[in-house]
PDB file of N, CA, C and O in Angstrom:
ATOM      1  N   MET O1108      -8.649 -12.644  15.944  1.00 94.00           N
ATOM      2  CA  MET O1108      -7.434 -12.316  15.310  1.00 94.00           C
ATOM      3  C   MET O1108      -6.780 -13.404  14.644  1.00 94.00           C
ATOM      4  O   MET O1108      -6.829 -14.503  15.153  1.00 94.00           O
ATOM      5  N   LYS O1109      -6.522 -13.307  13.209  1.00 97.00           N
ATOM      6  CA  LYS O1109      -5.750 -14.126  12.639  1.00 97.00           C
ATOM      7  C   LYS O1109      -4.127 -14.022  12.304  1.00 97.00           C
ATOM      8  O   LYS O1109      -3.942 -12.888  12.083  1.00 97.00           O
ATOM      9  N   ILE O1110      -3.673 -15.151  13.133  1.00 98.00           N
ATOM     10  CA  ILE O1110      -2.248 -14.845  12.975  1.00 98.00           C
ATOM     11  C   ILE O1110      -1.483 -16.266  12.109  1.00 98.00           C
ATOM     12  O   ILE O1110      -1.704 -17.262  12.278  1.00 98.00           O
ATOM     13  N   THR O1111      -0.788 -15.844  11.024  1.00 98.00           N
ATOM     14  CA  THR O1111       0.137 -16.880  10.504  1.00 98.00           C
ATOM     15  C   THR O1111       1.746 -16.282  10.768  1.00 98.00           C
ATOM     16  O   THR O1111       1.982 -15.365  10.445  1.00 98.00           O
ATOM     17  N   ALA O1112       2.291 -17.161  11.216  1.00 98.00           N
ATOM     18  CA  ALA O1112       3.734 -17.354  11.584  1.00 98.00           C
ATOM     19  C   ALA O1112       4.705 -18.204  10.739  1.00 98.00           C
ATOM     20  O   ALA O1112       4.285 -19.297  10.681  1.00 98.00           O
ATOM     21  N   TYR O1113       5.456 -17.688   9.878  1.00 98.00           N
ATOM     22  CA  TYR O1113       6.684 -18.198   9.063  1.00 98.00           C
ATOM     23  C   TYR O1113       7.786 -18.312   9.724  1.00 98.00           C
ATOM     24  O   TYR O1113       8.458 -17.466  10.283  1.00 98.00           O
ATOM     25  N   LEU O1114       7.987 -19.764  10.267  1.00 98.00           N
ATOM     26  CA  LEU O1114       9.234 -19.840  11.367  1.00 98.00           C
ATOM     27  C   LEU O1114      10.295 -21.053  10.927  1.00 98.00           C
ATOM     28  O   LEU O1114       9.577 -21.798  10.033  1.00 98.00           O
ATOM     29  N   LYS O1115      11.017 -21.175  11.481  1.00 96.00           N
ATOM     30  CA  LYS O1115      12.103 -22.062  11.194  1.00 96.00           C
ATOM     31  C   LYS O1115      11.918 -23.046  12.545  1.00 96.00           C
ATOM     32  O   LYS O1115      11.429 -22.738  13.780  1.00 96.00           O
ATOM     33  N   PRO O1116      12.182 -24.402  12.198  1.00 94.00           N
ATOM     34  CA  PRO O1116      11.813 -25.525  13.159  1.00 94.00           C
ATOM     35  C   PRO O1116      12.712 -25.386  14.446  1.00 94.00           C
ATOM     36  O   PRO O1116      11.923 -25.275  15.442  1.00 94.00           O
ATOM     37  N   THR O1117      13.836 -24.977  14.476  1.00 91.00           N
ATOM     38  CA  THR O1117      14.524 -24.442  15.552  1.00 91.00           C
ATOM     39  C   THR O1117      15.291 -23.323  15.104  1.00 91.00           C
ATOM     40  O   THR O1117      16.154 -23.015  14.379  1.00 91.00           O
ATOM     41  N   CYS O1118      15.098 -22.455  16.002  1.00 91.00           N
ATOM     42  CA  CYS O1118      16.060 -21.090  15.695  1.00 91.00           C
ATOM     43  C   CYS O1118      15.801 -20.094  17.019  1.00 91.00           C
ATOM     44  O   CYS O1118      14.219 -20.207  17.450  1.00 91.00           O
ATOM     45  N   GLY O1119      16.146 -19.557  17.389  1.00 93.00           N
ATOM     46  CA  GLY O1119      16.188 -18.738  18.545  1.00 93.00           C
ATOM     47  C   GLY O1119      15.104 -17.682  18.489  1.00 93.00           C
ATOM     48  O   GLY O1119      14.151 -17.308  19.338  1.00 93.00           O
ATOM     49  N   TRP O1120      15.247 -16.873  17.421  1.00 95.00           N
ATOM     50  CA  TRP O1120      14.279 -15.843  16.870  1.00 95.00           C
ATOM     51  C   TRP O1120      12.750 -16.566  16.572  1.00 95.00           C
ATOM     52  O   TRP O1120      11.660 -15.854  17.175  1.00 95.00           O
ATOM     53  N   SER O1121      12.859 -17.439  16.235  1.00 97.00           N
ATOM     54  CA  SER O1121      11.596 -18.378  15.876  1.00 97.00           C
ATOM     55  C   SER O1121      10.951 -18.674  17.509  1.00 97.00           C
ATOM     56  O   SER O1121       9.740 -18.757  17.641  1.00 97.00           O
ATOM     57  N   GLY O1122      11.742 -19.297  18.070  1.00 97.00           N
ATOM     58  CA  GLY O1122      11.329 -19.781  19.528  1.00 97.00           C
ATOM     59  C   GLY O1122      10.593 -18.678  20.226  1.00 97.00           C
ATOM     60  O   GLY O1122       9.927 -18.522  21.240  1.00 97.00           O
ATOM     61  N   GLY O1123      11.240 -17.130  20.419  1.00 97.00           N
ATOM     62  CA  GLY O1123      10.934 -16.148  20.852  1.00 97.00           C
ATOM     63  C   GLY O1123       9.517 -15.772  20.415  1.00 97.00           C
ATOM     64  O   GLY O1123       8.714 -15.408  21.329  1.00 97.00           O
ATOM     65  N   VAL O1124       9.097 -15.836  19.127  1.00 98.00           N
ATOM     66  CA  VAL O1124       7.882 -15.625  18.522  1.00 98.00           C
ATOM     67  C   VAL O1124       6.826 -16.602  19.239  1.00 98.00           C
ATOM     68  O   VAL O1124       5.686 -16.150  19.781  1.00 98.00           O
ATOM     69  N   ARG O1125       7.257 -17.949  19.273  1.00 98.00           N
ATOM     70  CA  ARG O1125       6.377 -19.019  19.845  1.00 98.00           C
ATOM     71  C   ARG O1125       6.004 -18.633  21.397  1.00 98.00           C
ATOM     72  O   ARG O1125       5.198 -18.950  21.594  1.00 98.00           O
ATOM     73  N   ASP O1126       7.187 -18.244  21.890  1.00 97.00           N
ATOM     74  CA  ASP O1126       7.098 -17.926  23.235  1.00 97.00           C
ATOM     75  C   ASP O1126       6.011 -17.085  23.540  1.00 97.00           C
ATOM     76  O   ASP O1126       5.287 -16.814  24.758  1.00 97.00           O
ATOM     77  N   VAL O1127       5.876 -15.997  22.701  1.00 97.00           N
ATOM     78  CA  VAL O1127       4.814 -14.504  22.986  1.00 97.00           C
ATOM     79  C   VAL O1127       3.622 -15.233  22.607  1.00 97.00           C
ATOM     80  O   VAL O1127       2.838 -14.987  23.431  1.00 97.00           O
ATOM     81  N   PHE O1128       3.441 -15.955  21.897  1.00 97.00           N
ATOM     82  CA  PHE O1128       1.908 -16.503  21.456  1.00 97.00           C
ATOM     83  C   PHE O1128       1.566 -17.047  22.520  1.00 97.00           C
ATOM     84  O   PHE O1128       0.495 -17.468  23.121  1.00 97.00           O
ATOM     85  N   ALA O1129       2.641 -18.103  23.362  1.00 97.00           N
ATOM     86  CA  ALA O1129       2.017 -19.049  24.378  1.00 97.00           C
ATOM     87  C   ALA O1129       2.089 -17.983  25.331  1.00 97.00           C
ATOM     88  O   ALA O1129       0.932 -18.284  26.392  1.00 97.00           O
ATOM     89  N   ARG O1130       2.827 -17.096  25.770  1.00 95.00           N
ATOM     90  CA  ARG O1130       2.389 -16.476  27.155  1.00 95.00           C
ATOM     91  C   ARG O1130       1.204 -15.601  27.088  1.00 95.00           C
ATOM     92  O   ARG O1130       0.342 -15.539  28.018  1.00 95.00           O
ATOM     93  N   TYR O1131       0.418 -15.305  25.807  1.00 96.00           N
ATOM     94  CA  TYR O1131      -0.526 -14.402  25.578  1.00 96.00           C
ATOM     95  C   TYR O1131      -1.867 -15.259  25.496  1.00 96.00           C
ATOM     96  O   TYR O1131      -2.817 -15.057  25.122  1.00 96.00           O
ATOM     97  N   GLY O1132      -1.505 -16.638  25.272  1.00 95.00           N
ATOM     98  CA  GLY O1132      -2.646 -17.752  24.693  1.00 95.00           C
ATOM     99  C   GLY O1132      -3.227 -17.615  23.400  1.00 95.00           C
ATOM    100  O   GLY O1132      -4.207 -17.791  23.384  1.00 95.00           O
ATOM    101  N   LEU O1133      -2.303 -17.253  22.370  1.00 97.00           N
ATOM    102  CA  LEU O1133      -2.884 -16.867  21.089  1.00 97.00           C
ATOM    103  C   LEU O1133      -2.858 -17.947  20.450  1.00 97.00           C
ATOM    104  O   LEU O1133      -1.692 -18.702  20.181  1.00 97.00           O
ATOM    105  N   ASP O1134      -3.887 -18.385  19.390  1.00 97.00           N
ATOM    106  CA  ASP O1134      -3.511 -19.105  18.453  1.00 97.00           C
ATOM    107  C   ASP O1134      -3.320 -18.835  17.250  1.00 97.00           C
ATOM    108  O   ASP O1134      -3.760 -17.388  16.962  1.00 97.00           O
ATOM    109  N   TYR O1135      -2.592 -19.657  16.744  1.00 98.00           N
ATOM    110  CA  TYR O1135      -1.932 -18.914  15.271  1.00 98.00           C
ATOM    111  C   TYR O1135      -1.526 -20.163  14.486  1.00 98.00           C
ATOM    112  O   TYR O1135      -1.551 -21.235  14.826  1.00 98.00           O
ATOM    113  N   GLU O1136      -1.527 -20.025  13.220  1.00 98.00           N
ATOM    114  CA  GLU O1136      -1.210 -20.922  12.269  1.00 98.00           C
ATOM    115  C   GLU O1136       0.463 -21.052  11.914  1.00 98.00           C
ATOM    116  O   GLU O1136       0.988 -19.885  11.769  1.00 98.00           O
ATOM    117  N   GLU O1137       1.156 -22.000  12.118  1.00 98.00           N
ATOM    118  CA  GLU O1137       2.665 -21.966  12.245  1.00 98.00           C
ATOM    119  C   GLU O1137       3.104 -22.837  10.740  1.00 98.00           C
ATOM    120  O   GLU O1137       2.530 -23.855  10.353  1.00 98.00           O
ATOM    121  N   ARG O1138       3.698 -22.000   9.871  1.00 98.00           N
ATOM    122  CA  ARG O1138       4.258 -22.554   8.617  1.00 98.00           C
ATOM    123  C   ARG O1138       5.646 -22.461   8.692  1.00 98.00           C
ATOM    124  O   ARG O1138       6.115 -21.307   8.724  1.00 98.00           O
ATOM    125  N   LEU O1139       5.795 -23.470   8.668  1.00 98.00           N
ATOM    126  CA  LEU O1139       7.722 -24.178   8.757  1.00 98.00           C
ATOM    127  C   LEU O1139       8.080 -23.871   7.467  1.00 98.00           C
ATOM    128  O   LEU O1139       7.937 -24.309   6.429  1.00 98.00           O
ATOM    129  N   ILE O1140       9.326 -22.821   7.670  1.00 97.00           N
ATOM    130  CA  ILE O1140       9.853 -22.444   6.187  1.00 97.00           C
ATOM    131  C   ILE O1140      10.940 -23.233   5.802  1.00 97.00           C
ATOM    132  O   ILE O1140      11.396 -23.136   4.457  1.00 97.00           O
ATOM    133  N   SER O1141      11.046 -24.770   6.449  1.00 97.00           N
ATOM    134  CA  SER O1141      11.915 -25.536   6.045  1.00 97.00           C
ATOM    135  C   SER O1141      11.225 -26.317   4.769  1.00 97.00           C
ATOM    136  O   SER O1141      11.962 -26.996   4.087  1.00 97.00           O
ATOM    137  N   GLU O1142       9.751 -26.189   4.589  1.00 97.00           N
ATOM    138  CA  GLU O1142       8.911 -26.603   3.508  1.00 97.00           C
ATOM    139  C   GLU O1142       9.244 -25.522   2.263  1.00 97.00           C
ATOM    140  O   GLU O1142       8.702 -24.416   2.745  1.00 97.00           O
ATOM    141  N   PRO O1143       9.693 -25.928   1.526  1.00 97.00           N
ATOM    142  CA  PRO O1143       9.600 -24.801   0.154  1.00 97.00           C
ATOM    143  C   PRO O1143       8.552 -23.739  -0.148  1.00 97.00           C
ATOM    144  O   PRO O1143       8.605 -22.942  -0.600  1.00 97.00           O
ATOM    145  N   GLU O1144       7.541 -24.638  -0.024  1.00 98.00           N
ATOM    146  CA  GLU O1144       5.914 -23.608  -0.610  1.00 98.00           C
ATOM    147  C   GLU O1144       5.885 -22.845   0.732  1.00 98.00           C
ATOM    148  O   GLU O1144       5.420 -21.790   0.228  1.00 98.00           O
ATOM    149  N   ASN O1145       6.334 -23.082   1.832  1.00 98.00           N
ATOM    150  CA  ASN O1145       5.644 -21.985   2.872  1.00 98.00           C
ATOM    151  C   ASN O1145       7.037 -21.017   2.728  1.00 98.00           C
ATOM    152  O   ASN O1145       6.634 -19.663   2.973  1.00 98.00           O
ATOM    153  N   TYR O1146       8.426 -21.322   2.347  1.00 98.00           N
ATOM    154  CA  TYR O1146       9.267 -20.250   2.583  1.00 98.00           C
ATOM    155  C   TYR O1146       8.705 -19.378   1.208  1.00 98.00           C
ATOM    156  O   TYR O1146       8.948 -18.312   1.263  1.00 98.00           O
ATOM    157  N   ALA O1147       8.642 -19.934  -0.083  1.00 98.00           N
ATOM    158  CA  ALA O1147       8.178 -18.959  -1.013  1.00 98.00           C
ATOM    159  C   ALA O1147       7.088 -18.383  -1.015  1.00 98.00           C
ATOM    160  O   ALA O1147       6.834 -17.291  -1.243  1.00 98.00           O
ATOM    161  N   GLU O1148       6.171 -18.755   0.049  1.00 97.00           N
ATOM    162  CA  GLU O1148       4.939 -17.740   0.175  1.00 97.00           C
ATOM    163  C   GLU O1148       5.454 -16.746   1.160  1.00 97.00           C
ATOM    164  O   GLU O1148       4.876 -15.537   0.984  1.00 97.00           O
ATOM    165  N   MET O1149       6.146 -16.858   2.309  1.00 97.00           N
ATOM    166  CA  MET O1149       6.741 -16.054   3.219  1.00 97.00           C
ATOM    167  C   MET O1149       7.239 -14.750   2.249  1.00 97.00           C
ATOM    168  O   MET O1149       6.959 -13.813   2.414  1.00 97.00           O
ATOM    169  N   VAL O1150       8.301 -15.408   1.239  1.00 97.00           N
ATOM    170  CA  VAL O1150       8.951 -14.412   0.651  1.00 97.00           C
ATOM    171  C   VAL O1150       8.115 -13.420  -0.349  1.00 97.00           C
ATOM    172  O   VAL O1150       8.150 -12.189  -0.411  1.00 97.00           O
ATOM    173  N   THR O1151       7.001 -13.931  -0.985  1.00 97.00           N
ATOM    174  CA  THR O1151       5.865 -13.463  -1.495  1.00 97.00           C
ATOM    175  C   THR O1151       5.201 -12.345  -0.853  1.00 97.00           C
ATOM    176  O   THR O1151       5.296 -11.351  -1.418  1.00 97.00           O
ATOM    177  N   ARG O1152       4.624 -13.003   0.395  1.00 96.00           N
ATOM    178  CA  ARG O1152       3.788 -12.012   1.187  1.00 96.00           C
ATOM    179  C   ARG O1152       4.684 -10.877   1.874  1.00 96.00           C
ATOM    180  O   ARG O1152       4.170  -9.978   2.120  1.00 96.00           O
ATOM    181  N   SER O1153       5.972 -11.217   2.321  1.00 96.00           N
ATOM    182  CA  SER O1153       6.650 -10.197   3.391  1.00 96.00           C
ATOM    183  C   SER O1153       7.498  -9.193   2.099  1.00 96.00           C
ATOM    184  O   SER O1153       8.141  -8.078   2.614  1.00 96.00           O
ATOM    185  N   GLY O1154       7.770  -9.782   1.139  1.00 96.00           N
ATOM    186  CA  GLY O1154       8.806  -8.886   0.173  1.00 96.00           C
ATOM    187  C   GLY O1154      10.225  -9.131   0.410  1.00 96.00           C
ATOM    188  O   GLY O1154      10.901  -8.404  -0.050  1.00 96.00           O
ATOM    189  N   GLN O1155      10.504 -10.203   1.355  1.00 94.00           N
ATOM    190  CA  GLN O1155      11.905 -10.372   1.845  1.00 94.00           C
ATOM    191  C   GLN O1155      12.060 -11.796   2.115  1.00 94.00           C
ATOM    192  O   GLN O1155      11.212 -12.531   2.390  1.00 94.00           O
ATOM    193  N   ALA O1156      13.640 -11.946   2.321  1.00 96.00           N
ATOM    194  CA  ALA O1156      13.569 -13.713   2.360  1.00 96.00           C
ATOM    195  C   ALA O1156      13.952 -14.155   4.019  1.00 96.00           C
ATOM    196  O   ALA O1156      14.668 -15.095   4.235  1.00 96.00           O
ATOM    197  N   LEU O1157      14.199 -12.863   4.979  1.00 95.00           N
ATOM    198  CA  LEU O1157      14.625 -13.562   6.217  1.00 95.00           C
ATOM    199  C   LEU O1157      13.508 -13.517   7.038  1.00 95.00           C
ATOM    200  O   LEU O1157      12.196 -13.266   6.770  1.00 95.00           O
ATOM    201  N   SER O1158      13.710 -14.432   8.300  1.00 95.00           N
ATOM    202  CA  SER O1158      12.336 -14.894   8.802  1.00 95.00           C
ATOM    203  C   SER O1158      12.837 -14.677  10.351  1.00 95.00           C
ATOM    204  O   SER O1158      14.092 -14.593  10.566  1.00 95.00           O
ATOM    205  N   PRO O1159      11.942 -14.662  11.345  1.00 97.00           N
ATOM    206  CA  PRO O1159      10.622 -15.154  11.193  1.00 97.00           C
ATOM    207  C   PRO O1159       9.957 -13.917  10.655  1.00 97.00           C
ATOM    208  O   PRO O1159      10.178 -12.610  10.893  1.00 97.00           O
ATOM    209  N   CYS O1160       8.774 -14.084   9.957  1.00 97.00           N
ATOM    210  CA  CYS O1160       7.559 -13.139   9.383  1.00 97.00           C
ATOM    211  C   CYS O1160       6.424 -13.570   9.989  1.00 97.00           C
ATOM    212  O   CYS O1160       6.090 -14.879  10.252  1.00 97.00           O
ATOM    213  N   VAL O1161       5.842 -12.620  10.567  1.00 98.00           N
ATOM    214  CA  VAL O1161       4.287 -12.869  11.294  1.00 98.00           C
ATOM    215  C   VAL O1161       3.211 -11.825  10.842  1.00 98.00           C
ATOM    216  O   VAL O1161       3.610 -10.775  10.813  1.00 98.00           O
ATOM    217  N   GLU O1162       2.312 -12.590  10.203  1.00 98.00           N
ATOM    218  CA  GLU O1162       0.921 -11.695   9.738  1.00 98.00           C
ATOM    219  C   GLU O1162      -0.004 -11.846  10.697  1.00 98.00           C
ATOM    220  O   GLU O1162      -0.566 -12.973  11.157  1.00 98.00           O
ATOM    221  N   ILE O1163      -0.440 -10.659  10.937  1.00 98.00           N
ATOM    222  CA  ILE O1163      -1.780 -10.435  12.039  1.00 98.00           C
ATOM    223  C   ILE O1163      -2.819  -9.601  11.535  1.00 98.00           C
ATOM    224  O   ILE O1163      -2.439  -8.374  11.253  1.00 98.00           O
ATOM    225  N   ASP O1164      -3.801 -10.386  11.100  1.00 96.00           N
ATOM    226  CA  ASP O1164      -4.882  -9.770  10.503  1.00 96.00           C
ATOM    227  C   ASP O1164      -4.314  -8.833   9.156  1.00 96.00           C
ATOM    228  O   ASP O1164      -4.678  -7.550   9.179  1.00 96.00           O
ATOM    229  N   ASP O1165      -3.568  -9.372   8.404  1.00 93.00           N
ATOM    230  CA  ASP O1165      -3.339  -8.687   7.205  1.00 93.00           C
ATOM    231  C   ASP O1165      -2.178  -7.789   6.930  1.00 93.00           C
ATOM    232  O   ASP O1165      -2.006  -7.138   6.147  1.00 93.00           O
ATOM    233  N   VAL O1166      -1.439  -7.737   8.552  1.00 97.00           N
ATOM    234  CA  VAL O1166      -0.340  -6.765   8.371  1.00 97.00           C
ATOM    235  C   VAL O1166       0.786  -7.691   8.802  1.00 97.00           C
ATOM    236  O   VAL O1166       1.020  -8.591   9.558  1.00 97.00           O
ATOM    237  N   MET O1167       1.901  -7.426   8.008  1.00 98.00           N
ATOM    238  CA  MET O1167       3.197  -8.649   7.990  1.00 98.00           C
ATOM    239  C   MET O1167       4.292  -7.710   8.658  1.00 98.00           C
ATOM    240  O   MET O1167       4.506  -6.358   8.405  1.00 98.00           O
ATOM    241  N   LEU O1168       4.538  -8.403   9.662  1.00 98.00           N
ATOM    242  CA  LEU O1168       5.805  -7.910  10.349  1.00 98.00           C
ATOM    243  C   LEU O1168       6.990  -8.955   9.895  1.00 98.00           C
ATOM    244  O   LEU O1168       6.919 -10.306  10.317  1.00 98.00           O
ATOM    245  N   ALA O1169       7.951  -8.237   9.230  1.00 97.00           N
ATOM    246  CA  ALA O1169       8.886  -9.029   8.316  1.00 97.00           C
ATOM    247  C   ALA O1169      10.120  -9.014   9.253  1.00 97.00           C
ATOM    248  O   ALA O1169      10.528  -7.886   9.960  1.00 97.00           O
ATOM    249  N   ASP O1170      10.984 -10.271   9.515  1.00 96.00           N
ATOM    250  CA  ASP O1170      12.289 -10.487  10.033  1.00 96.00           C
ATOM    251  C   ASP O1170      12.162  -9.639  11.623  1.00 96.00           C
ATOM    252  O   ASP O1170      12.683  -8.798  11.993  1.00 96.00           O
ATOM    253  N   VAL O1171      11.276 -10.427  12.290  1.00 97.00           N
ATOM    254  CA  VAL O1171      11.211 -10.066  13.662  1.00 97.00           C
ATOM    255  C   VAL O1171      11.121 -11.126  14.657  1.00 97.00           C
ATOM    256  O   VAL O1171      11.384 -12.301  14.386  1.00 97.00           O
ATOM    257  N   GLY O1172      11.312 -10.635  15.940  1.00 96.00           N
ATOM    258  CA  GLY O1172      11.667 -11.311  17.169  1.00 96.00           C
ATOM    259  C   GLY O1172      10.515 -11.197  17.969  1.00 96.00           C
ATOM    260  O   GLY O1172       9.576 -10.569  18.022  1.00 96.00           O
ATOM    261  N   GLY O1173      10.699 -11.927  19.138  1.00 96.00           N
ATOM    262  CA  GLY O1173       9.499 -12.147  20.004  1.00 96.00           C
ATOM    263  C   GLY O1173       9.206 -10.860  20.582  1.00 96.00           C
ATOM    264  O   GLY O1173       8.106 -10.323  20.647  1.00 96.00           O
ATOM    265  N   GLU O1174      10.217 -10.074  20.725  1.00 95.00           N
ATOM    266  CA  GLU O1174      10.005  -8.582  21.321  1.00 95.00           C
ATOM    267  C   GLU O1174       9.217  -7.802  20.631  1.00 95.00           C
ATOM    268  O   GLU O1174       8.218  -7.121  20.979  1.00 95.00           O
ATOM    269  N   GLU O1175       9.642  -7.851  19.231  1.00 97.00           N
ATOM    270  CA  GLU O1175       9.101  -6.930  18.294  1.00 97.00           C
ATOM    271  C   GLU O1175       7.723  -7.318  18.145  1.00 97.00           C
ATOM    272  O   GLU O1175       6.682  -6.280  17.995  1.00 97.00           O
ATOM    273  N   VAL O1176       7.127  -8.546  17.921  1.00 97.00           N
ATOM    274  CA  VAL O1176       5.910  -9.042  17.918  1.00 97.00           C
ATOM    275  C   VAL O1176       4.951  -8.525  19.074  1.00 97.00           C
ATOM    276  O   VAL O1176       3.789  -8.044  19.128  1.00 97.00           O
ATOM    277  N   GLU O1177       5.373  -8.972  20.319  1.00 96.00           N
ATOM    278  CA  GLU O1177       4.768  -8.473  21.524  1.00 96.00           C
ATOM    279  C   GLU O1177       4.567  -6.958  21.550  1.00 96.00           C
ATOM    280  O   GLU O1177       3.496  -6.360  21.775  1.00 96.00           O
ATOM    281  N   GLU O1178       5.542  -6.071  21.139  1.00 96.00           N
ATOM    282  CA  GLU O1178       5.364  -4.506  20.955  1.00 96.00           C
ATOM    283  C   GLU O1178       4.086  -4.371  20.146  1.00 96.00           C
ATOM    284  O   GLU O1178       3.436  -3.431  20.385  1.00 96.00           O
ATOM    285  N   TYR O1179       4.359  -4.839  19.077  1.00 97.00           N
ATOM    286  CA  TYR O1179       3.068  -4.669  17.878  1.00 97.00           C
ATOM    287  C   TYR O1179       1.816  -4.812  18.712  1.00 97.00           C
ATOM    288  O   TYR O1179       0.728  -4.015  18.659  1.00 97.00           O
ATOM    289  N   LEU O1180       1.546  -6.493  19.251  1.00 97.00           N
ATOM    290  CA  LEU O1180       0.180  -6.797  19.806  1.00 97.00           C
ATOM    291  C   LEU O1180      -0.103  -5.808  20.743  1.00 97.00           C
ATOM    292  O   LEU O1180      -1.270  -5.279  20.818  1.00 97.00           O
ATOM    293  N   VAL O1181       0.751  -4.983  21.745  1.00 95.00           N
ATOM    294  CA  VAL O1181       0.365  -4.209  22.885  1.00 95.00           C
ATOM    295  C   VAL O1181       0.201  -3.071  22.327  1.00 95.00           C
ATOM    296  O   VAL O1181      -0.697  -2.015  22.479  1.00 95.00           O
ATOM    297  N   LYS O1182       0.794  -2.504  21.443  1.00 96.00           N
ATOM    298  CA  LYS O1182       0.528  -1.125  20.854  1.00 96.00           C
ATOM    299  C   LYS O1182      -0.751  -1.059  19.874  1.00 96.00           C
ATOM    300  O   LYS O1182      -1.556   0.061  20.145  1.00 96.00           O
ATOM    301  N   GLU O1183      -1.094  -2.013  19.356  1.00 96.00           N
ATOM    302  CA  GLU O1183      -2.406  -2.179  18.540  1.00 96.00           C
ATOM    303  C   GLU O1183      -3.619  -2.415  19.506  1.00 96.00           C
ATOM    304  O   GLU O1183      -4.597  -2.799  19.019  1.00 96.00           O
ATOM    305  N   SER O1184      -3.301  -2.757  20.704  1.00 94.00           N
ATOM    306  CA  SER O1184      -4.139  -2.881  21.790  1.00 94.00           C
ATOM    307  C   SER O1184      -5.029  -4.196  21.655  1.00 94.00           C
ATOM    308  O   SER O1184      -5.874  -4.530  21.995  1.00 94.00           O
ATOM    309  N   LEU O1185      -4.251  -5.335  20.849  1.00 95.00           N
ATOM    310  CA  LEU O1185      -4.393  -6.661  20.732  1.00 95.00           C
ATOM    311  C   LEU O1185      -4.321  -7.591  21.666  1.00 95.00           C
ATOM    312  O   LEU O1185      -5.002  -8.543  22.120  1.00 95.00           O
ATOM    313  N   VAL O1186      -3.511  -7.113  22.869  1.00 94.00           N
ATOM    314  CA  VAL O1186      -3.330  -7.688  24.019  1.00 94.00           C
ATOM    315  C   VAL O1186      -2.815  -6.691  25.099  1.00 94.00           C
ATOM    316  O   VAL O1186      -2.735  -5.583  24.532  1.00 94.00           O
ATOM    317  N   VAL O1187      -3.192  -7.423  26.360  1.00 89.00           N
ATOM    318  CA  VAL O1187      -2.925  -6.298  27.441  1.00 89.00           C
ATOM    319  C   VAL O1187      -1.335  -6.918  27.902  1.00 89.00           C
ATOM    320  O   VAL O1187      -1.381  -7.980  28.079  1.00 89.00           O
ATOM    321  N   GLU O1188      -0.552  -5.956  27.885  1.00 83.00           N
ATOM    322  CA  GLU O1188       1.054  -6.460  28.381  1.00 83.00           C
ATOM    323  C   GLU O1188       0.912  -6.712  29.920  1.00 83.00           C
ATOM    324  O   GLU O1188       0.327  -6.530  30.856  1.00 83.00           O
ATOM    325  N   LEU O1189       1.650  -8.259  29.606  1.00 80.00           N
ATOM    326  CA  LEU O1189       1.832  -8.996  30.802  1.00 80.00           C
ATOM    327  C   LEU O1189       2.873  -8.227  31.404  1.00 80.00           C
ATOM    328  O   LEU O1189       4.283  -8.366  31.059  1.00 80.00           O
ATOM    329  N   ILE O1190       3.154  -7.708  32.939  1.00 74.00           N
ATOM    330  CA  ILE O1190       4.161  -7.441  33.561  1.00 74.00           C
ATOM    331  C   ILE O1190       4.653  -8.650  34.513  1.00 74.00           C
ATOM    332  O   ILE O1190       3.967  -9.293  35.115  1.00 74.00           O
ATOM    333  N   ALA O1191       5.710  -8.569  34.232  1.00 64.00           N
ATOM    334  CA  ALA O1191       6.714  -9.880  35.334  1.00 64.00           C
ATOM    335  C   ALA O1191       7.238  -9.074  36.548  1.00 64.00           C
ATOM    336  O   ALA O1191       7.539  -8.190  36.635  1.00 64.00           O
ATOM    337  N   TYR O1192       6.691  -9.821  37.338  1.00 54.00           N
ATOM    338  CA  TYR O1192       7.391  -9.595  39.040  1.00 54.00           C
ATOM    339  C   TYR O1192       8.188 -10.326  39.457  1.00 54.00           C
ATOM    340  O   TYR O1192       8.704 -11.515  39.321  1.00 54.00           O
TER     341      TYR O1192
END
């Protein structure tokens, strides 16, 4: 699975996305949108200017938080949902 995450250096939503990837042990490429070329790429690829945006195997999840990323991963059977006790 190829994951590219367009994130802010510090942001609650971006932190939530990072947490999901850490919880499931997923490797991903992080592109900080504080760098103008990464921001421009995110806007071009996602069609909008809000972040975080996460691209998973050529599917763009635009303006999402960690919960939405996790829901997508589980729904598409890319991970097995972890249940907290």
